[in-house]
PDB file of C-alpha atoms in Angstrom:
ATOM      1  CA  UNK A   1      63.885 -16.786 147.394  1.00  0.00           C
ATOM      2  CA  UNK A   2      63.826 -19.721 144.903  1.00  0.00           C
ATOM      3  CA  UNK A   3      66.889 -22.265 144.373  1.00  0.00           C
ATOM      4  CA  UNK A   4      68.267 -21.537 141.402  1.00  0.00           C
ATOM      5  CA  UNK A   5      69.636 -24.904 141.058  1.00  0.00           C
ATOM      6  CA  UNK A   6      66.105 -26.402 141.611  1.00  0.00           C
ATOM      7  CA  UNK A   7      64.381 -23.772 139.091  1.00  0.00           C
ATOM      8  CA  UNK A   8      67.379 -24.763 136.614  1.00  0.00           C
ATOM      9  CA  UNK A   9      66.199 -28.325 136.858  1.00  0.00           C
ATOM     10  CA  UNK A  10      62.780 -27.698 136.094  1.00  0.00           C
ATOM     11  CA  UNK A  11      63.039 -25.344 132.827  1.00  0.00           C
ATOM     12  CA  UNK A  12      63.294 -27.594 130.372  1.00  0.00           C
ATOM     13  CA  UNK A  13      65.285 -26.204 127.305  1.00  0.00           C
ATOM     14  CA  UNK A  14      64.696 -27.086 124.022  1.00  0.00           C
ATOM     15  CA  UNK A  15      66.084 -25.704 120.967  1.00  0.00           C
ATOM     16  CA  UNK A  16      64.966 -25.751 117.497  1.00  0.00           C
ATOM     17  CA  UNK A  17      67.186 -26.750 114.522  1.00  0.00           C
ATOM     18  CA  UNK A  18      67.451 -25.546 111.378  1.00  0.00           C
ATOM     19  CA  UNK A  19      67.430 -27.922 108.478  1.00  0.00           C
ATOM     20  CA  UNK A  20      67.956 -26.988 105.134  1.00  0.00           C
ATOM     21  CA  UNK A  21      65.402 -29.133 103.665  1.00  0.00           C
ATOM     22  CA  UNK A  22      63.086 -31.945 104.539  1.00  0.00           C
ATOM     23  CA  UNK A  23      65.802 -34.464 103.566  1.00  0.00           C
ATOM     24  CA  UNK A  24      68.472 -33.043 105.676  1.00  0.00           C
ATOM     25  CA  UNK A  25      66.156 -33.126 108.573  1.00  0.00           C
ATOM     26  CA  UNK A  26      65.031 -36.986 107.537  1.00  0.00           C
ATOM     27  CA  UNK A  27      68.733 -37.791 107.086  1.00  0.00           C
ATOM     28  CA  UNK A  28      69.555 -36.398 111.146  1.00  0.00           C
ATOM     29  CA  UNK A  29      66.403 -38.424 112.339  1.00  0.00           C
ATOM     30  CA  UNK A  30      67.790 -41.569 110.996  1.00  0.00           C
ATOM     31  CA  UNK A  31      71.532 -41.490 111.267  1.00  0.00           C
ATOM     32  CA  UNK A  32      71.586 -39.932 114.346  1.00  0.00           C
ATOM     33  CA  UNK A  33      70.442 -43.439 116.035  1.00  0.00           C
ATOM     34  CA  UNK A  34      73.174 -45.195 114.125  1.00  0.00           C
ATOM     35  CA  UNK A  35      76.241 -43.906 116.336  1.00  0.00           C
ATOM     36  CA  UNK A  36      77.788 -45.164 118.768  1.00  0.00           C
ATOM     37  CA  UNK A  37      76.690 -42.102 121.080  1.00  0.00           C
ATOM     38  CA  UNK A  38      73.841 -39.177 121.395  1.00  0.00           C
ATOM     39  CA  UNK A  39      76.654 -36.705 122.199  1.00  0.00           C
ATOM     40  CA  UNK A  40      77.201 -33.204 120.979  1.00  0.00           C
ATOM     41  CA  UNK A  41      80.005 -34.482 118.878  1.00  0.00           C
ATOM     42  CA  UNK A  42      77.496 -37.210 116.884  1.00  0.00           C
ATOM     43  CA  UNK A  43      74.897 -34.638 116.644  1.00  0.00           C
ATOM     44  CA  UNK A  44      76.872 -32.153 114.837  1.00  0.00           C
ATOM     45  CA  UNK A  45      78.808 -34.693 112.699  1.00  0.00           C
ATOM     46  CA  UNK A  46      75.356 -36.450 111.074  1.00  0.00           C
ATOM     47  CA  UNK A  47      73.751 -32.507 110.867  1.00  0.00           C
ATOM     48  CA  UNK A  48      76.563 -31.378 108.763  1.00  0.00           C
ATOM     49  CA  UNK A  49      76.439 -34.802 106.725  1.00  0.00           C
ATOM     50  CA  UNK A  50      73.344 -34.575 105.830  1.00  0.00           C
ATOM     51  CA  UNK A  51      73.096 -30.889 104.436  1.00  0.00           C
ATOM     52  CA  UNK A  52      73.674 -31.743 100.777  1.00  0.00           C
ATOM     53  CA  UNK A  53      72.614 -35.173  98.940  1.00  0.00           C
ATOM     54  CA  UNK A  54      76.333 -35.981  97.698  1.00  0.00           C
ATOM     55  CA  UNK A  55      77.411 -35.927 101.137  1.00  0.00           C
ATOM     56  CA  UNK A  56      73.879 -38.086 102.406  1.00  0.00           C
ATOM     57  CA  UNK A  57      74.369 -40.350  99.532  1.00  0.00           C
ATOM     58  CA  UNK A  58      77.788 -41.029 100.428  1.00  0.00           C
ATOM     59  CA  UNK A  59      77.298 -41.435 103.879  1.00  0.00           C
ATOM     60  CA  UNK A  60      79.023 -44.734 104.726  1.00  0.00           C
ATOM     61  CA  UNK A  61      81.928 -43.963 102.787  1.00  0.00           C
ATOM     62  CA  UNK A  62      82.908 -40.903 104.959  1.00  0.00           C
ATOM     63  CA  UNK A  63      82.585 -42.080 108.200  1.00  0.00           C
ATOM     64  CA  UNK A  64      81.926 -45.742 109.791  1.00  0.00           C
ATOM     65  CA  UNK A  65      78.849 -46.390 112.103  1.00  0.00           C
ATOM     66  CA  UNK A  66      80.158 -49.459 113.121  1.00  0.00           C
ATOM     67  CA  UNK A  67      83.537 -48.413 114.677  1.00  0.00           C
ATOM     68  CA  UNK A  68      82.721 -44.611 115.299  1.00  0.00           C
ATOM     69  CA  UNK A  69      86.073 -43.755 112.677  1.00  0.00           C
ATOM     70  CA  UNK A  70      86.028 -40.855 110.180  1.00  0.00           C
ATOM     71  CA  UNK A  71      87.360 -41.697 106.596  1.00  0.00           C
ATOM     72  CA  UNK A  72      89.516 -38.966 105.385  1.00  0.00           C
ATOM     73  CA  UNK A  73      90.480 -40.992 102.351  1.00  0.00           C
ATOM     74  CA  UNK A  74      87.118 -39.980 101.132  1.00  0.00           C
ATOM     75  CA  UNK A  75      88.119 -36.070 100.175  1.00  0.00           C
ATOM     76  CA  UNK A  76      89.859 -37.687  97.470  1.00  0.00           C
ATOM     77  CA  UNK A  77      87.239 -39.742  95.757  1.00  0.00           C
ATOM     78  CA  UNK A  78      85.885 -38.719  92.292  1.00  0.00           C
ATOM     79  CA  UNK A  79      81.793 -37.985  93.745  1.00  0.00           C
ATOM     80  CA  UNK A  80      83.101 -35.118  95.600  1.00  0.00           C
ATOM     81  CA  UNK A  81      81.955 -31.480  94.962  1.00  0.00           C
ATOM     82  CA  UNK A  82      83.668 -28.306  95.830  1.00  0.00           C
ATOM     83  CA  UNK A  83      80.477 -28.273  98.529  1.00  0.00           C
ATOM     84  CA  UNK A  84      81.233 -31.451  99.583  1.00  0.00           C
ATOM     85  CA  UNK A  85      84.616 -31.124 100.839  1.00  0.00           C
ATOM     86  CA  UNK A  86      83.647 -28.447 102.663  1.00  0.00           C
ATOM     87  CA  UNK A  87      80.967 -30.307 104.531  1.00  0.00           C
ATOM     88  CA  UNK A  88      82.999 -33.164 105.266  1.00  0.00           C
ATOM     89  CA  UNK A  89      86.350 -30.877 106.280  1.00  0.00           C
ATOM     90  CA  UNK A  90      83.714 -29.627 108.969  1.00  0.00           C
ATOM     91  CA  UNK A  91      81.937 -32.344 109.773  1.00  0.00           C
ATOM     92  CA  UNK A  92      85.127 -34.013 110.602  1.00  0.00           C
ATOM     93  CA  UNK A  93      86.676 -30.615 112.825  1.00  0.00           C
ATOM     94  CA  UNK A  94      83.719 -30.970 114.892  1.00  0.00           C
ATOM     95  CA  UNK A  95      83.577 -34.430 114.957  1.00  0.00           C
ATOM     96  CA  UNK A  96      87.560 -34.951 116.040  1.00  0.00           C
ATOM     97  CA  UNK A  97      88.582 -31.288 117.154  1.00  0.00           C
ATOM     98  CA  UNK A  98      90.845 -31.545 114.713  1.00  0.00           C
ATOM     99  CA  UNK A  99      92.115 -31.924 110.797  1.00  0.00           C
ATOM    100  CA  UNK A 100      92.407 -35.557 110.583  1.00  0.00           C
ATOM    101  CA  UNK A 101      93.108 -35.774 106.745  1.00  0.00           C
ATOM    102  CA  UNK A 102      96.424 -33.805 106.795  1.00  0.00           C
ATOM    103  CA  UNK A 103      97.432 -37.626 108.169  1.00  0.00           C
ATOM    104  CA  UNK A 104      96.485 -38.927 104.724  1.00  0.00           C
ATOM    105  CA  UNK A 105      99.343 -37.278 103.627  1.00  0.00           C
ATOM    106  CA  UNK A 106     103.145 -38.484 103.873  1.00  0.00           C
ATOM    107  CA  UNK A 107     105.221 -36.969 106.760  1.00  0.00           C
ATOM    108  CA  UNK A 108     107.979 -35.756 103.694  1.00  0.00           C
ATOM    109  CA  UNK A 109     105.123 -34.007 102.325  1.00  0.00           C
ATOM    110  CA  UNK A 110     104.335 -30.955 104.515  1.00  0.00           C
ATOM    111  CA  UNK A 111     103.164 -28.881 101.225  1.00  0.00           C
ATOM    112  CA  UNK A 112     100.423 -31.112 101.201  1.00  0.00           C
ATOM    113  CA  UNK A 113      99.952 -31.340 104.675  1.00  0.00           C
ATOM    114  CA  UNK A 114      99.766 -27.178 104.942  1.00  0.00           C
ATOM    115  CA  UNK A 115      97.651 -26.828 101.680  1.00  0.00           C
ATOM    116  CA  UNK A 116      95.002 -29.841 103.661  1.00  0.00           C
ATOM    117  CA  UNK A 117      95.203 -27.430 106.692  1.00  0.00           C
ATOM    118  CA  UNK A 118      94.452 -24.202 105.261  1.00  0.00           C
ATOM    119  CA  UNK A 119      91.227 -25.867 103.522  1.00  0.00           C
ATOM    120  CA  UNK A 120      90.203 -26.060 107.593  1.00  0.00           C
ATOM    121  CA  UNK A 121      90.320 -22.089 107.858  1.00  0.00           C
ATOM    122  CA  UNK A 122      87.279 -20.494 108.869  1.00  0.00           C
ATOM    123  CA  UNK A 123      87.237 -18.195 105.380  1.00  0.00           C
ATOM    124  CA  UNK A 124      88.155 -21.462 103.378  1.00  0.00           C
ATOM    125  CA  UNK A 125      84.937 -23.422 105.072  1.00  0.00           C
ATOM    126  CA  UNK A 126      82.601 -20.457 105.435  1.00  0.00           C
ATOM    127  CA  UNK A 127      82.627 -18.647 102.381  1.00  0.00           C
ATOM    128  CA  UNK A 128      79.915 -20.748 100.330  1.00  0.00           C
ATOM    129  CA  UNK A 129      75.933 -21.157 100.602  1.00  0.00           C
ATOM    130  CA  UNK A 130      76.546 -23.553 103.810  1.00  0.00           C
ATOM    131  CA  UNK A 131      77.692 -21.206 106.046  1.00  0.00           C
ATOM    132  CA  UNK A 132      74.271 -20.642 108.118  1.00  0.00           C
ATOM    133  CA  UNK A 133      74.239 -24.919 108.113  1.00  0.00           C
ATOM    134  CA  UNK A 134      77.775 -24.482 108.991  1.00  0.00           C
ATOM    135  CA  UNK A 135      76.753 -21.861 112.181  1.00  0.00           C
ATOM    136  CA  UNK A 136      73.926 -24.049 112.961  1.00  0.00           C
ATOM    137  CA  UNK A 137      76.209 -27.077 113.367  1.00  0.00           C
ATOM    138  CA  UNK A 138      78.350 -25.106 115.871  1.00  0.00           C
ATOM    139  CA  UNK A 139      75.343 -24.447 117.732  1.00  0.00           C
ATOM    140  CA  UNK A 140      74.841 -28.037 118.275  1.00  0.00           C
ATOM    141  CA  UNK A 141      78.441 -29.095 119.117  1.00  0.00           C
ATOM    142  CA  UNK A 142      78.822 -26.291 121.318  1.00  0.00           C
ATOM    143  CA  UNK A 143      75.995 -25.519 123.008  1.00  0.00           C
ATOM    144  CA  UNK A 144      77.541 -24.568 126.484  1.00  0.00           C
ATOM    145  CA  UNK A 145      79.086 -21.461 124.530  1.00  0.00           C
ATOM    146  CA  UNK A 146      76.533 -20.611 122.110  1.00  0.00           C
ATOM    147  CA  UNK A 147      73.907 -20.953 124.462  1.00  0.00           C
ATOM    148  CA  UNK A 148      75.551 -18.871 127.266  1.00  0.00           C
ATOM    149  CA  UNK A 149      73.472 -17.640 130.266  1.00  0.00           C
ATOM    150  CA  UNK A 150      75.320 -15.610 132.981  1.00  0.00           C
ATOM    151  CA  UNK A 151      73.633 -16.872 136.259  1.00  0.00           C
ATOM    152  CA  UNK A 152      75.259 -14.337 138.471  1.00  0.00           C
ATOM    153  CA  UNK A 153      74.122 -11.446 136.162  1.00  0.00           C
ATOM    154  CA  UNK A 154      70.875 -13.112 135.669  1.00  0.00           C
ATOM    155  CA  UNK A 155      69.981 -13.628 139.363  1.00  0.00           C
ATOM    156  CA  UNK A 156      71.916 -10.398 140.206  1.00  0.00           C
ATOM    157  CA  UNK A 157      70.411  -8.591 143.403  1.00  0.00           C
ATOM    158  CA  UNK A 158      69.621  -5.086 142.462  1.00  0.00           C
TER     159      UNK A 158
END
């Protein structure tokens, strides 16, 4: 009987993603080396950022390279799309496992603070034409779950 453990190490996998465009896919090749870190939470952050050009061309003023920091204050800023948002809003929730622009809004405030968090709902993000970029970014942030292979069942004696 084979190792499992040793097979495991030798199988390679590799997954293909799926890019919207040529740009989008030009856009990951180059970012991607700009942060701080080749982890699962990079990769899916600079995919989802680069799905539409307002969100490529605006790069720098969502999130900072240099210090590895989102920018919420950028939802608010006049270049944004209805599309947009949306990217950003889930760039940033898989980027920070979280809804870090509900702090851009004053703790006396928790209308706006509910209203930011319901624009984090899986109907509010998901019901537009990104929603298989959306999936695909999932993929990539959590591949342990997407990707799932039960070993026991797999390897199961019959």
């Amino acid at each position: 009987m084979t190792n499992t453990a040793t097979r495991a190490d030798k199988e390679k996998i590799t997954r293909t993603i799926t890019f919207k465009n040529q740009a989008h896919e030009d856009f990951y090749q180059r970012y991607l080396p700009k942060c701080r870190y080749q982890d699962v939470y990079h990769k899916a952050l600079v995919y989802c950022l680069g799905i539409d050009r307002d969100t490529r061309e605006h790069v720098d003023r969502i999130y900072d390279f240099r210090i590895g920091n989102v920018k919420p204050e950028c939802l608010h800023e006049g270049w944004q799309t209805s599309g947009s948002v949306k990217i950003v809003r889930m760039a940033f929730n898989l980027y920070c496992n979280g809804t870090p622009s509900v702090f851009e809004y004053d703790d006396s405030d928790t209308d706006g603070q509910l209203n930011e968090m319901q624009c984090y709902t899986v109907e509010d993000l998901f019901c537009c034409g990104y929603a298989r970029y959306f999936w695909e970014a999932i993929k990539i942030r959590y591949p342990e779950y997407c990707f799932y292979v039960d070993w026991e069942d797999l390897y199961a004696e019959n």
